[in-house]
Short mmCIF file of C-alpha atoms in Angstrom, two decimals:
data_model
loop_
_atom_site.label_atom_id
_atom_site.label_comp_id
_atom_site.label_asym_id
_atom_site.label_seq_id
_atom_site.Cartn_x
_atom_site.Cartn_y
_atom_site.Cartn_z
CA UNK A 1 106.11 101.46 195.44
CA UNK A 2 104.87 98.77 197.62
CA UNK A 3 105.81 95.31 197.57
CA UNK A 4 105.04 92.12 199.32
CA UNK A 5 108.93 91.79 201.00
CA UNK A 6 107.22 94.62 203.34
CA UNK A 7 104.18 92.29 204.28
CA UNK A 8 101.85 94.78 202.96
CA UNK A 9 100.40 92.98 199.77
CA UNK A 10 97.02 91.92 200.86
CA UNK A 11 96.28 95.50 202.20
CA UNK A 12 97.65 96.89 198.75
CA UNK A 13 94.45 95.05 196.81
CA UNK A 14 91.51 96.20 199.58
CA UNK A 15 89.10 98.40 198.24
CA UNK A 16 90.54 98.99 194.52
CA UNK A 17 90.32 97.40 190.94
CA UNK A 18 93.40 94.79 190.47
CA UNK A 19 94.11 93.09 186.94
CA UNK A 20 95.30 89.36 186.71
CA UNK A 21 98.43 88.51 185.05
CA UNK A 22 100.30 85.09 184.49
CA UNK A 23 102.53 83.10 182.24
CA UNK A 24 101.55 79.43 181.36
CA UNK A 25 102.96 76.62 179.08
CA UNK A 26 100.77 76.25 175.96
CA UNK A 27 100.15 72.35 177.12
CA UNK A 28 98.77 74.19 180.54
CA UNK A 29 94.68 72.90 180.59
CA UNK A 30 94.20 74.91 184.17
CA UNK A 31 94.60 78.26 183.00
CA UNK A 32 91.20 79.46 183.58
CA UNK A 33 91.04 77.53 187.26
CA UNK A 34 94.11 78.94 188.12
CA UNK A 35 93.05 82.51 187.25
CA UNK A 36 89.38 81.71 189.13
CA UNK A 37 91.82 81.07 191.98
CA UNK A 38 93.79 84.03 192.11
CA UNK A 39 90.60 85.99 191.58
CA UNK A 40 88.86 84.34 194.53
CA UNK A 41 91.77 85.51 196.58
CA UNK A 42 91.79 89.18 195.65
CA UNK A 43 88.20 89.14 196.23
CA UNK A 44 88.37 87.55 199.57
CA UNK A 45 91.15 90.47 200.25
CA UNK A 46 88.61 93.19 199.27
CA UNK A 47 90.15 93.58 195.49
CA UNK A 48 87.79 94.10 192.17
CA UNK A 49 89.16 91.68 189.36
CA UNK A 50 88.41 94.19 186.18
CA UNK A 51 90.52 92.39 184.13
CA UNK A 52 92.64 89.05 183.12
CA UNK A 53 96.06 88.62 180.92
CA UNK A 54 97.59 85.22 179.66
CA UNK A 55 100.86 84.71 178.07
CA UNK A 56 101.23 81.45 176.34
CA UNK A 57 104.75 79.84 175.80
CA UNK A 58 104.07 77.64 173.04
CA UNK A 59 106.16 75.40 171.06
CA UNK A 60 106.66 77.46 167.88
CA UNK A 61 109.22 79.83 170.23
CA UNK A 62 111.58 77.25 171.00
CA UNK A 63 110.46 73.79 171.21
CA UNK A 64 109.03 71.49 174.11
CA UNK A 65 111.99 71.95 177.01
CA UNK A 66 111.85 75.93 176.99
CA UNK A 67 108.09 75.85 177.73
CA UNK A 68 107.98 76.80 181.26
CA UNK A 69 110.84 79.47 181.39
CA UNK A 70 110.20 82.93 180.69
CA UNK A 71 110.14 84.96 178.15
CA UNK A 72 112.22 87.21 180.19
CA UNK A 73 113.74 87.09 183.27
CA UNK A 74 113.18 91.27 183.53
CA UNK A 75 109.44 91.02 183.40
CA UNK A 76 108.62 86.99 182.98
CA UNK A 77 106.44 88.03 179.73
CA UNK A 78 107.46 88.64 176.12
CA UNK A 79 107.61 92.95 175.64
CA UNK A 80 104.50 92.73 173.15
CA UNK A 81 102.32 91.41 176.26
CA UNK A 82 104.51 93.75 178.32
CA UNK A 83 102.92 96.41 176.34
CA UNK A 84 99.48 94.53 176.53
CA UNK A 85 99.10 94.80 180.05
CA UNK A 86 100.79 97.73 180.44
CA UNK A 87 98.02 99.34 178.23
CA UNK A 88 95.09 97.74 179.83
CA UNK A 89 96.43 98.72 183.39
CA UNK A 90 96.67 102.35 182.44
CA UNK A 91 93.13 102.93 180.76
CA UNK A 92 91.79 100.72 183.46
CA UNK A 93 93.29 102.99 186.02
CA UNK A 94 93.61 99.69 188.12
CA UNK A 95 95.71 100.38 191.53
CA UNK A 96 97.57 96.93 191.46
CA UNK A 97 98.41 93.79 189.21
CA UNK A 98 98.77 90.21 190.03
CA UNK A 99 100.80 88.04 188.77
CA UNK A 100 99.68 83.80 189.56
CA UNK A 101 103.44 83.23 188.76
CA UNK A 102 106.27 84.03 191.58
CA UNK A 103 107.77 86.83 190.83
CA UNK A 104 111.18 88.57 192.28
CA UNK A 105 111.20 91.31 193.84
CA UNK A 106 113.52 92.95 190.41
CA UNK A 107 110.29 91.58 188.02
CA UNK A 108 108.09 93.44 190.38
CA UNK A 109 109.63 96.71 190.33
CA UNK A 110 110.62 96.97 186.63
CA UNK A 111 106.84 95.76 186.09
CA UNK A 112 105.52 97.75 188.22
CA UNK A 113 107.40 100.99 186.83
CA UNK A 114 105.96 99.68 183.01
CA UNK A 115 102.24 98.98 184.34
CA UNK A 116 102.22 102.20 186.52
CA UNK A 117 100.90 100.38 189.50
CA UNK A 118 102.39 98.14 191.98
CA UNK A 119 102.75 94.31 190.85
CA UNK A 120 102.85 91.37 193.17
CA UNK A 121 102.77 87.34 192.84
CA UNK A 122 99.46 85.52 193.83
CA UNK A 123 101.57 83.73 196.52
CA UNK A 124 102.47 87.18 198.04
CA UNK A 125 98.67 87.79 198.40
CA UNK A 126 98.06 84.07 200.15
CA UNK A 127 101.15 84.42 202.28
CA UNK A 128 99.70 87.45 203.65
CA UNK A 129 96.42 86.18 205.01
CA UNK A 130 97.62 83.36 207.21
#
């Protein structure tokens, strides 16, 4: 599986259909910006956007302070969304995922092995280009 600590993450989007992924506090207003982002940068990389996932981290699962942590530190999302994505990915037959959050390089293999594609961060992506 590729991953960006080989400097081959922009070259891993080119030419194939890529699904957006990211975790964001409920008070988060940006989410769709943020996502436009990302998208703009898979695009400019040669990447199709087919599809987008958002994980909330609301209130109601733990109160105000816990808001930006993860779900999990294994895959960053809870393992219903896990399963989300995971399903869209597959009937999608997209070749990558992209995560706007950082991910390690532990979140993107165990993701990666659940999505059945490779998964890198958004940052890995912009890194690359410079």
């Amino acid at each position: 599986m590729m991953r960006s600590r080989g400097g081959q993450s922009s070259s891993l989007v080119a030419g194939v259909d890529v699904m957006l992924v990211g975790l964001f506090s409920a008070k988060d207003k940006e989410v769709d910006a943020k996502l436009d982002l990302l998208a703009v940068s898979v695009e400019a990389l040669g990447g199709r956007v087919v599809g987008r996932h958002v994980q909330r981290r609301g209130v109601s699962h733990g109160g105000a302070r816990k808001m930006t942590w993860p779900f999990s530190r294994r895959t960053l999302l809870s393992p219903g969304k896990v399963r989300e994505v995971s399903d869209a990915c597959r009937s999608a037959g997209v070749a990558a995922a992209v995560f706007v959050n950082p991910l390690t390089g532990h979140q993107q293999t165990v993701l990666g092995d659940m999505f059945g594609c490779p998964v890198v961060s958004g940052d890995d992506l912009i890194e690359r280009r410079v």
